[in-house]
XYZ file of C-alpha atoms in Angstrom:
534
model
C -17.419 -70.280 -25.014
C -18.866 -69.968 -21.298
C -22.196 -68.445 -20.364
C -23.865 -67.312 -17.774
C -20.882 -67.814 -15.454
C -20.974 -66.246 -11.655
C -18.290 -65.070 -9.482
C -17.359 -62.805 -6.952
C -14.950 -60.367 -6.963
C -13.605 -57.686 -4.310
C -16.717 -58.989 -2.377
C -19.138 -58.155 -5.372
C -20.882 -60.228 -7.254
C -20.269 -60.557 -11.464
C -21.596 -62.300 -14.290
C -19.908 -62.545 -17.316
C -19.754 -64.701 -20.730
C -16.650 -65.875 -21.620
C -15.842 -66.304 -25.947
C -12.658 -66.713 -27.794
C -11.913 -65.979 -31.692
C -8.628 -66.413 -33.632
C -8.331 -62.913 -35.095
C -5.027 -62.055 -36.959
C -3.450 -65.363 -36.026
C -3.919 -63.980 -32.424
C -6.025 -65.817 -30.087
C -8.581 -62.933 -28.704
C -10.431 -63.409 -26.012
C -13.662 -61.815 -24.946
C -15.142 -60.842 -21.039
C -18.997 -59.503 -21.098
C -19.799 -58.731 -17.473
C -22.247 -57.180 -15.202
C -21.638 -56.438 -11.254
C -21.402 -53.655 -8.919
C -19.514 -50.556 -8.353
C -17.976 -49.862 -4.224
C -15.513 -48.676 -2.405
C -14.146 -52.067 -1.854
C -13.788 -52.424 -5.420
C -12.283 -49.050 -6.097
C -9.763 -50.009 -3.398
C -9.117 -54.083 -4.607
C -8.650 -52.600 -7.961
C -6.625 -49.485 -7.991
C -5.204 -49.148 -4.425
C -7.288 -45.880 -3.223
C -9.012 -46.688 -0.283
C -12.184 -45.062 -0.282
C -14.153 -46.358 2.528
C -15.928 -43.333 4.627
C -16.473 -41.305 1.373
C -17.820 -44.093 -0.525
C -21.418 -45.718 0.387
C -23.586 -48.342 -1.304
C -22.963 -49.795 -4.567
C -23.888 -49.293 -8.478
C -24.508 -51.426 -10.685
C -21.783 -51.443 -13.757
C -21.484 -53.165 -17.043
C -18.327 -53.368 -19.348
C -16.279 -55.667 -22.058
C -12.792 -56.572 -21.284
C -10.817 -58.505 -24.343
C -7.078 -59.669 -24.313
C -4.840 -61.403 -26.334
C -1.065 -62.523 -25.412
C 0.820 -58.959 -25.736
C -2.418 -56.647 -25.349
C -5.799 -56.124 -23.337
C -8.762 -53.671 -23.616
C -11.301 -52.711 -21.145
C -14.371 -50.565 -21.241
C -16.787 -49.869 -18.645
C -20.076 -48.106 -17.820
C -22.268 -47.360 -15.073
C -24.805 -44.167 -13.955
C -23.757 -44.600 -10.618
C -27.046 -44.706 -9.255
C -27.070 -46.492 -5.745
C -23.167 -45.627 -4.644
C -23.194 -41.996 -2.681
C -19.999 -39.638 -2.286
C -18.920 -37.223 0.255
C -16.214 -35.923 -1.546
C -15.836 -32.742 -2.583
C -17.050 -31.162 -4.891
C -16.798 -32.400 -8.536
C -17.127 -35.979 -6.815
C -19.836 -35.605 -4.637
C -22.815 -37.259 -5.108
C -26.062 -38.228 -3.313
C -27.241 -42.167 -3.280
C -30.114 -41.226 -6.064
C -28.799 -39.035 -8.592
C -27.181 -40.256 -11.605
C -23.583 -39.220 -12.800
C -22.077 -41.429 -16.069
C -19.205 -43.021 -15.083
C -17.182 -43.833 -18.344
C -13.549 -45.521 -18.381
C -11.607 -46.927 -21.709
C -7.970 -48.877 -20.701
C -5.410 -50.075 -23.666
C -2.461 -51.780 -22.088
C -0.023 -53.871 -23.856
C 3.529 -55.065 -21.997
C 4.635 -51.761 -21.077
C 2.321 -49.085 -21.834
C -1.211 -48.217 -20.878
C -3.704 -45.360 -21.923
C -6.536 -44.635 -19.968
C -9.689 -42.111 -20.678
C -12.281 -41.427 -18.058
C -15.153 -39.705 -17.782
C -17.020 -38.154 -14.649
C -20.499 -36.087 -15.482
C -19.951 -33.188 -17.284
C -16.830 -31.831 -15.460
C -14.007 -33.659 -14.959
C -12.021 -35.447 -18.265
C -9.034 -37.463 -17.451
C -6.687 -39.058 -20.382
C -3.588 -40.457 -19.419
C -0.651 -42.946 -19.939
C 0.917 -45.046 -17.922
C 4.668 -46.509 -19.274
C 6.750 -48.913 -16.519
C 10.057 -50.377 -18.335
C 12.628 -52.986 -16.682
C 14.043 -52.465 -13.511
C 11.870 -48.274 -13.182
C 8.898 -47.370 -11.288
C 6.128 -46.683 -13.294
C 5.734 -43.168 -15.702
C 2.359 -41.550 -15.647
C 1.409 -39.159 -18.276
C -1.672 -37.707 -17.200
C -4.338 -34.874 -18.431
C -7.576 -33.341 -16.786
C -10.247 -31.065 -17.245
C -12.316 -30.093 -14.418
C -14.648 -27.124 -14.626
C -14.454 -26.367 -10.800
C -12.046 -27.292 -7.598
C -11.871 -26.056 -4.671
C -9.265 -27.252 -2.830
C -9.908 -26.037 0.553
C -12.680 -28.452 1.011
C -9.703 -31.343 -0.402
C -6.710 -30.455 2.179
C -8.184 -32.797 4.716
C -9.368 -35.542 2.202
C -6.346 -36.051 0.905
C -4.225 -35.942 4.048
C -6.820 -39.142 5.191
C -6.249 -41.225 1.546
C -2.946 -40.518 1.333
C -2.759 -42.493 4.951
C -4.825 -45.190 3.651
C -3.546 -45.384 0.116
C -1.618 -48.289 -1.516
C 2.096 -47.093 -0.742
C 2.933 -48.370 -4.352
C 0.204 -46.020 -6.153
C 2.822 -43.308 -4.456
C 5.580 -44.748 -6.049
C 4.317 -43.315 -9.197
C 6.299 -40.522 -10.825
C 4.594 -38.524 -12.889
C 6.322 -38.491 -16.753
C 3.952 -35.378 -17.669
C 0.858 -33.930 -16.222
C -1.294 -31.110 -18.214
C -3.967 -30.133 -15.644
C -6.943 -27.711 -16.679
C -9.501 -26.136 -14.171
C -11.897 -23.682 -15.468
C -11.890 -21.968 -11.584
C -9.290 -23.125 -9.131
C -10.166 -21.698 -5.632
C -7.467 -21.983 -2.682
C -6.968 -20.163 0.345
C -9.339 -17.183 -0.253
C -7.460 -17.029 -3.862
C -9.809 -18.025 -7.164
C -7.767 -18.398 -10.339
C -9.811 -18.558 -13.531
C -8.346 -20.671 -16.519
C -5.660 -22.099 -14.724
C -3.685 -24.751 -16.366
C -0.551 -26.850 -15.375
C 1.840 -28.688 -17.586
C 4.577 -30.462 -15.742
C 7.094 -32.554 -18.202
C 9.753 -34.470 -16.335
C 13.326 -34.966 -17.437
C 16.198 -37.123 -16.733
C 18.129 -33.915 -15.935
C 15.317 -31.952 -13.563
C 11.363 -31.012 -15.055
C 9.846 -28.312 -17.038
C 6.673 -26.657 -15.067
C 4.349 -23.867 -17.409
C 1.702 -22.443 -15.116
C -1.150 -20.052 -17.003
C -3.920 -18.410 -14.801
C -5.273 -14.926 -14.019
C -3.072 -14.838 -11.286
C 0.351 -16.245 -11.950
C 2.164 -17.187 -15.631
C 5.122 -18.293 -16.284
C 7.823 -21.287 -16.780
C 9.869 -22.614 -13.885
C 13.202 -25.147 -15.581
C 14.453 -27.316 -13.245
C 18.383 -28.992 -13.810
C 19.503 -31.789 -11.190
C 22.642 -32.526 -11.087
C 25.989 -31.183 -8.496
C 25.122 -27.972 -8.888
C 21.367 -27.852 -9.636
C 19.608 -24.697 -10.580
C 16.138 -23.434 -10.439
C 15.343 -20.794 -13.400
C 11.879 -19.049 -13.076
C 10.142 -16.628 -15.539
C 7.135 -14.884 -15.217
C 4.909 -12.471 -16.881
C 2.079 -12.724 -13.829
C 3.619 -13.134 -10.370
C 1.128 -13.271 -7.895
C 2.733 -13.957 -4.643
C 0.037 -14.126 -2.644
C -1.651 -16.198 -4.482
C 1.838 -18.232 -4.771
C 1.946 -18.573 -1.286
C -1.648 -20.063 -0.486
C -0.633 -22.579 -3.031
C 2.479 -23.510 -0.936
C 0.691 -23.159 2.510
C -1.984 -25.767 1.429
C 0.883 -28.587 -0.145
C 2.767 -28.029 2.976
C -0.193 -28.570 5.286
C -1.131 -31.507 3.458
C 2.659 -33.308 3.392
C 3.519 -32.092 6.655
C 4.896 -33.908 9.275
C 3.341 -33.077 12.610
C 6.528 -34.103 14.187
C 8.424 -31.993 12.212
C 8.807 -28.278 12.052
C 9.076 -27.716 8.134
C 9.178 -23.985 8.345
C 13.251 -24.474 7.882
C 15.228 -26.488 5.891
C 17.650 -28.610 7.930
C 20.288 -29.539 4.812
C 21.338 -26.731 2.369
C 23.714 -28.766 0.740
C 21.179 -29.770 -2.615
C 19.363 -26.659 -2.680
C 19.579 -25.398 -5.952
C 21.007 -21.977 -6.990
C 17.807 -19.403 -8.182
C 17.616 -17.077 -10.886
C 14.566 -15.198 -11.705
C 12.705 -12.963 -13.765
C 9.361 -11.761 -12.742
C 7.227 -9.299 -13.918
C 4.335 -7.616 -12.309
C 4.477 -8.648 -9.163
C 2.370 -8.710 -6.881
C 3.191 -9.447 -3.034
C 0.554 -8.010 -0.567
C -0.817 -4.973 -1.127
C 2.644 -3.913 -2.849
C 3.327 -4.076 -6.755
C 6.227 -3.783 -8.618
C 6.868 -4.067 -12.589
C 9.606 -6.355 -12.249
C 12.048 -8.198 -10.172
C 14.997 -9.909 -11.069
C 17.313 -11.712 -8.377
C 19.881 -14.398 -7.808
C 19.873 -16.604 -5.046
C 23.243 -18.417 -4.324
C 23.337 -21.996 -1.963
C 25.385 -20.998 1.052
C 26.466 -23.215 4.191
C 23.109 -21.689 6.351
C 20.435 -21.139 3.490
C 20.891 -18.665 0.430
C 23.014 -15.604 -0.226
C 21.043 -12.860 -1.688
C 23.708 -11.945 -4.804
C 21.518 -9.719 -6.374
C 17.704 -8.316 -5.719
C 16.466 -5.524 -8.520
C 13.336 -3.922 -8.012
C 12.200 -1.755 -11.248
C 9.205 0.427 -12.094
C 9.152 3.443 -13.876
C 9.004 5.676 -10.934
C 11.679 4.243 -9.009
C 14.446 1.347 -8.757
C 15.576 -0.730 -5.670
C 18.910 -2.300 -5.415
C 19.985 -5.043 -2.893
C 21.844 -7.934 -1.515
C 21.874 -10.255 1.876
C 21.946 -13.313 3.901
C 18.649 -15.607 4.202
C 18.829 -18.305 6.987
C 17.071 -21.156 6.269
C 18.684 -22.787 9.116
C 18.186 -21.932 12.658
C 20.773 -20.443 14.078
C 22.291 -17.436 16.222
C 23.292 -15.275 13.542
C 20.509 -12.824 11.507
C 18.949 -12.576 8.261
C 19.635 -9.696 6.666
C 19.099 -7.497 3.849
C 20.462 -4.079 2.872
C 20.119 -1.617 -0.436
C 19.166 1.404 -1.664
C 16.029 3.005 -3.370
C 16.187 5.914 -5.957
C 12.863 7.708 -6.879
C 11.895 9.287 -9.794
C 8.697 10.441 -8.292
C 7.945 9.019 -4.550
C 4.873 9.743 -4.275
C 3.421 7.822 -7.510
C 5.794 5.063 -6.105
C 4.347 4.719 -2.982
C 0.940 4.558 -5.039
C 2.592 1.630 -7.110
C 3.512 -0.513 -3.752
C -0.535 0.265 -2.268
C 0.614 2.972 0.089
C -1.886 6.116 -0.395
C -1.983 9.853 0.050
C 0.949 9.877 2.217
C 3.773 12.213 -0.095
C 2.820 13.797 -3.468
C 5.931 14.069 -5.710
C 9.132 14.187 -4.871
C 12.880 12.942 -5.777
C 15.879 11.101 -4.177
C 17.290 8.454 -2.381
C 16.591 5.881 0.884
C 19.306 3.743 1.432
C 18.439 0.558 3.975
C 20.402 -2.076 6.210
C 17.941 -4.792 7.835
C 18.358 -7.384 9.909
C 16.024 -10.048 12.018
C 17.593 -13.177 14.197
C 16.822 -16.638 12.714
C 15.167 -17.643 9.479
C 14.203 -15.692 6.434
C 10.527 -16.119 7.356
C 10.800 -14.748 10.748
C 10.769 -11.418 9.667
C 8.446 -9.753 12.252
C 8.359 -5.890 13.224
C 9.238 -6.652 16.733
C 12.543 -8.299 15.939
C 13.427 -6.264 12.790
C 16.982 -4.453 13.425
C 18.738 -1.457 11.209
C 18.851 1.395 9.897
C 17.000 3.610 7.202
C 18.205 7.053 5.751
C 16.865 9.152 3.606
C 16.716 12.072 1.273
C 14.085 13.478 -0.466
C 13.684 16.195 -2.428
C 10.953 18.858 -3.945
C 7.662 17.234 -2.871
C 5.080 17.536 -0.001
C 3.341 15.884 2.799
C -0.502 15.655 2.023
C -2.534 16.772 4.576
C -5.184 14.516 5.001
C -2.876 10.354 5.141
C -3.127 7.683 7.149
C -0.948 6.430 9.586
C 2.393 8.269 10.800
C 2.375 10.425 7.995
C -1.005 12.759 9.977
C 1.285 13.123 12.715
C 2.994 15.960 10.638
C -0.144 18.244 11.050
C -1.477 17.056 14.549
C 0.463 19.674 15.919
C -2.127 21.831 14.291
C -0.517 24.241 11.742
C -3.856 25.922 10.974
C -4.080 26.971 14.677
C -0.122 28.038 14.147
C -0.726 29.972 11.034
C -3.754 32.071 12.522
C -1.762 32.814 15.607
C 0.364 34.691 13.306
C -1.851 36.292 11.382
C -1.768 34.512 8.340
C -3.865 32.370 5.837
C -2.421 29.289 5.443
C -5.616 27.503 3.523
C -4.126 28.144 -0.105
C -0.397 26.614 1.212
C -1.937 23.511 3.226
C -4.372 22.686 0.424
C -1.654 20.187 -0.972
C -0.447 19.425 2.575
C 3.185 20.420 3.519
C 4.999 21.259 1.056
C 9.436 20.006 1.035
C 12.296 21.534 -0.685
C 14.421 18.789 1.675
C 13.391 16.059 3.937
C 15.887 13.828 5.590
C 16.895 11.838 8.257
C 18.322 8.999 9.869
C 16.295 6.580 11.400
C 17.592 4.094 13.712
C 15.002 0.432 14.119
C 14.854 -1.588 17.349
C 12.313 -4.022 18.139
C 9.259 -2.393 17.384
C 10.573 1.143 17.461
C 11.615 3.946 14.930
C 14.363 6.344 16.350
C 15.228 9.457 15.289
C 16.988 12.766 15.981
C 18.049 14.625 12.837
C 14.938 14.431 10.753
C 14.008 17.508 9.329
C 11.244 19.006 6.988
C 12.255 22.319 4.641
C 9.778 23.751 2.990
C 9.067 27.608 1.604
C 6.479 28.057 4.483
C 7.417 25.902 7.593
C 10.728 23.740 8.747
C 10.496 20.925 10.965
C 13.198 19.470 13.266
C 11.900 16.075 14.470
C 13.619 13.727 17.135
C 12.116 11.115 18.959
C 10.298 7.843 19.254
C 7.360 6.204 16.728
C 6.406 2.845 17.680
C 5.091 0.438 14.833
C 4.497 -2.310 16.971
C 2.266 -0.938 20.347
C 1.359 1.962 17.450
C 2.090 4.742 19.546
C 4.118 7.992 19.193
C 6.591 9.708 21.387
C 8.171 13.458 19.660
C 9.326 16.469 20.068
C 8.808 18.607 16.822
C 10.287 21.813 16.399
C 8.611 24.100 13.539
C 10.009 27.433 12.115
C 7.716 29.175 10.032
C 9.363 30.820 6.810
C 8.101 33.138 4.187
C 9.128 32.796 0.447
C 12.024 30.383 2.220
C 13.947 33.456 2.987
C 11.657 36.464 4.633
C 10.938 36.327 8.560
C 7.522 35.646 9.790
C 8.524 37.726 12.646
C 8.206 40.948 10.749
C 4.937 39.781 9.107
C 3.494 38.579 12.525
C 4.257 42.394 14.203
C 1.420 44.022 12.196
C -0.361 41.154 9.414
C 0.234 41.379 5.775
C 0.294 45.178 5.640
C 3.151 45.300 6.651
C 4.961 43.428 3.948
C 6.515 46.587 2.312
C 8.297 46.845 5.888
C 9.357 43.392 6.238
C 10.576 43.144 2.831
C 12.668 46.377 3.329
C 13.623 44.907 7.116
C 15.183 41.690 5.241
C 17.088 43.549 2.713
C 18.856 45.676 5.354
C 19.610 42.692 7.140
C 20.434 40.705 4.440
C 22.978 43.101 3.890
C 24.462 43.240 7.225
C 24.696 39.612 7.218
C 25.688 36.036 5.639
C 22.881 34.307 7.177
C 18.891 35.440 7.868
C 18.199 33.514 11.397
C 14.425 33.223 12.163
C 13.768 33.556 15.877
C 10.672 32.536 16.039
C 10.215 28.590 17.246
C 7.549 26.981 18.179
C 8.126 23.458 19.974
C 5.508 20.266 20.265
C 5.499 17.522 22.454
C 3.480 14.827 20.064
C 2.566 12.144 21.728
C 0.052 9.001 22.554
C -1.363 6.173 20.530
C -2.018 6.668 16.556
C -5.836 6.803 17.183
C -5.194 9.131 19.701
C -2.256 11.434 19.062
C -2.012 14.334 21.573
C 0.149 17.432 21.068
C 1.267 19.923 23.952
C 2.879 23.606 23.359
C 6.578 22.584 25.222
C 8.023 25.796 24.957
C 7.918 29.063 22.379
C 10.863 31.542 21.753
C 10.877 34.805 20.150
């Protein structure tokens, strides 16, 4: 037995009382101690270097006992005296109190730990090391609150000053839970985390308000990554990956490509309600295939109930000359609720058919940017209309003033543009280069109005550069000509005009054409009379 004994440890001073029992036929031997709680200690004792977010000291108290195959330690301390600039649920000022509470059991190969920080964070883990391995770390947590904006930079600075053997440690299974998780300008409420590793790859199950699902991992010589989700946030996916990368980064590195394909894993996955920008879709399935410069796209399938999207493609994760590209087709059940479904508003109302796509962009699969995007899109729709009041490209339709067009000719048009313009067709072909959508075939047929449209729309420098030409049409077959010689009084007439001619010939040609030059930025769009025949 030893008493009142002094030393000094990590630069701190302890006293402690030594005593020893036979317990079990086991020699057990008994540590009371007293000393003080600082970032010198934190670092002499578990490796984390804490020195510039660690000040002053607190006093702690604690019992370690040991025997030949086993040892237990418990300590205490308010923390009262030691400050903390780290963020938040660490943070502390040099007054206030916070219980600090910590329980190890370690025998030859395992050890358990439980710790407890204030009110909010809970930690329980094990740690297992056999012959010959690194060590296994089992590891739970619940923390009310973490932000981990205000961590990005902290950890970048401990993980420079930490113990390279703490990073040795692979984690055997991890089960985090955060009450709110904020990142990027993402919050997830009730997010939890359980990670179980495998000699053959890991098992990751992610719940939140934002993203759910499982992700299997399998290693091997042809690994494979299988994800399924029932919440698929990728927005909030991404932040998540922005912040690891800009913590692991290496600033002499450029990690925004891969620069060996050969172990990246082939990708199957099932995700439902997905969210990526302001766009939606109920589900997506797609397989990703290793190939020599990044992945081939086998198979991409878009579904929702108003529509279906079909594709394949080539996605460079390697620099090089030749393009990313993707290419498909689209089939609508009802366009414009599908453009409602992917955040695009009030731009066609109803509506049927097809848009068929081939896309391509030099370099990597996340250089996609409108002023390099290449291709073509085509497209035919059917039985719907252009509303009259959109956003965007869409108003261009009735800056050439059709009100103005319709009173010329002596007729109402407020009942018929109510709903915007209405389509029986509308196609076209529409050619992409850098920043620019080309066209010269498009054209609008509706009961009341055609429109031929060639020319130039610019989606980078958001400007607009057509000529639109626009036949008026009654009842899809009747002449406004006849109607605009006297008003609607004269319907009888016209009607009895149309049937002579109809009879005299196959086809009923309208002469009357009215031609626009549309022009100038989208905030600005001008329109100019270029010519009118009759």
């Amino acid at each position: 037995m030893l008493k009142n004994a002094r030393a000094v440890i990590y630069g701190q001073p302890v006293n402690f009382n030594i005593n020893s029992k036979l317990n079990r036929k086991k020699t057990v031997t008994t540590i009371d101690f007293e000393s003080w709680l600082s970032a010198e200690v934190v670092k002499g004792l578990a490796g984390i270097d804490l020195d510039g977010f660690m000040h002053g000291r607190a006093p702690l108290s604690g019992e370690y006992s040991f025997d030949d195959n086993a040892s237990n330690l418990v300590v205490h301390s308010d923390l009262q005296g030691l400050s903390s600039s780290l963020p938040a649920p660490f943070n502390k000022s040099i007054d206030s109190k916070v219980v600090l509470y910590l329980h190890e059991k370690k025998n030859n190969q395992d050890q358990i730990i439980n710790l407890k920080y204030g009110d909010q964070v809970k930690l329980n883990g094990g740690f297992t090391t056999k012959k010959g391995q690194d060590g296994l770390l089992s590891l739970q947590s619940h923390i009310d609150t973490l932000n981990l904006n205000n961590w990005e930079k902290v950890i970048q600075k401990l993980l420079s000053k930490t113990d390279k053997s703490v990073s040795k440690v692979a984690f055997d299974s991890l089960n985090l839970n955060v009450k709110k998780l904020i990142i990027g300008e993402k919050t997830l409420d009730s997010a939890s985390v359980k990670l179980n590793q495998k000699k053959t790859g890991f098992n990751v199950d992610v719940k939140s308000s934002a993203l759910a699902g499982t992700a299997q991992y399998k290693s091997g010589k042809n690994p494979e990554l299988d994800l399924i989700a029932s919440k698929t946030d990728l927005n909030t996916a991404k932040a998540i990956f922005d912040w690891y990368q800009s913590i692991f980064k290496d600033k002499n590195k450029d990690l925004s490509f891969v620069k060996n394909t050969k172990n990246l894993p082939k990708i199957i996955a099932k995700l439902n309600n997905v969210l990526y920008e302001n766009y939606r879709f109920q589900s997506a399935e797609l397989s990703l295939v290793p190939s020599t410069y990044g992945y081939h796209l086998d198979s991409l399938k878009l579904t929702d109930p108003n529509y279906t999207v079909d594709a394949v493609g080539e996605l460079n994760l390697i620099k090089r000359k030749n393009p990313s590209f993707i290419k498909g087709e689209a089939h609508f059940k009802d366009v414009g609720k599908s453009l409602d479904s992917l955040g695009i508003h009030n731009l066609i109302g109803g509506g049927k058919g097809s848009v068929s796509f081939d896309l391509e962009w030099p370099g990597l699969v996340t250089a996609v940017k409108p002023s390099t995007l290449l291709g073509r899109i085509q497209m035919n729709l059917t039985g719907g209309h252009i509303t009259k009041v959109n956003p965007g490209l869409i108003s261009l339709i009735n800056v050439f003033n059709v009100d103005s067009f319709w009173q010329r000719i002596k007729f109402d048009s407020t009942g018929i543009l109510q709903k915007g313009l209405a389509f029986s067709e509308l196609t076209g072909l529409f050619s992409i280069f850098h920043g620019n959508l080309f066209t010269n075939d498009t054209v609008v047929k509706g009961p009341d109005l055609q429109l031929s449209i060639g020319g130039r729309v610019g989606f980078v420098k958001k400007n607009v550069d057509l000529l639109v030409g626009a036949v008026p049409q009654v009842s899809g077959s009747i002449p406004v000509i006849a109607l605009a010689a006297g008003g609607l009084s004269f319907a009888p007439i016209a009607g009895a005009l149309w049937l002579f001619e109809k009879a005299v010939s196959s086809e009923v040609s309208n002469p009357l054409v009215f031609q626009y030059h549309v022009y100038g930025p989208w905030s600005d769009v001008q329109t100019k009379a270029v010519n009118t025949r009759k």
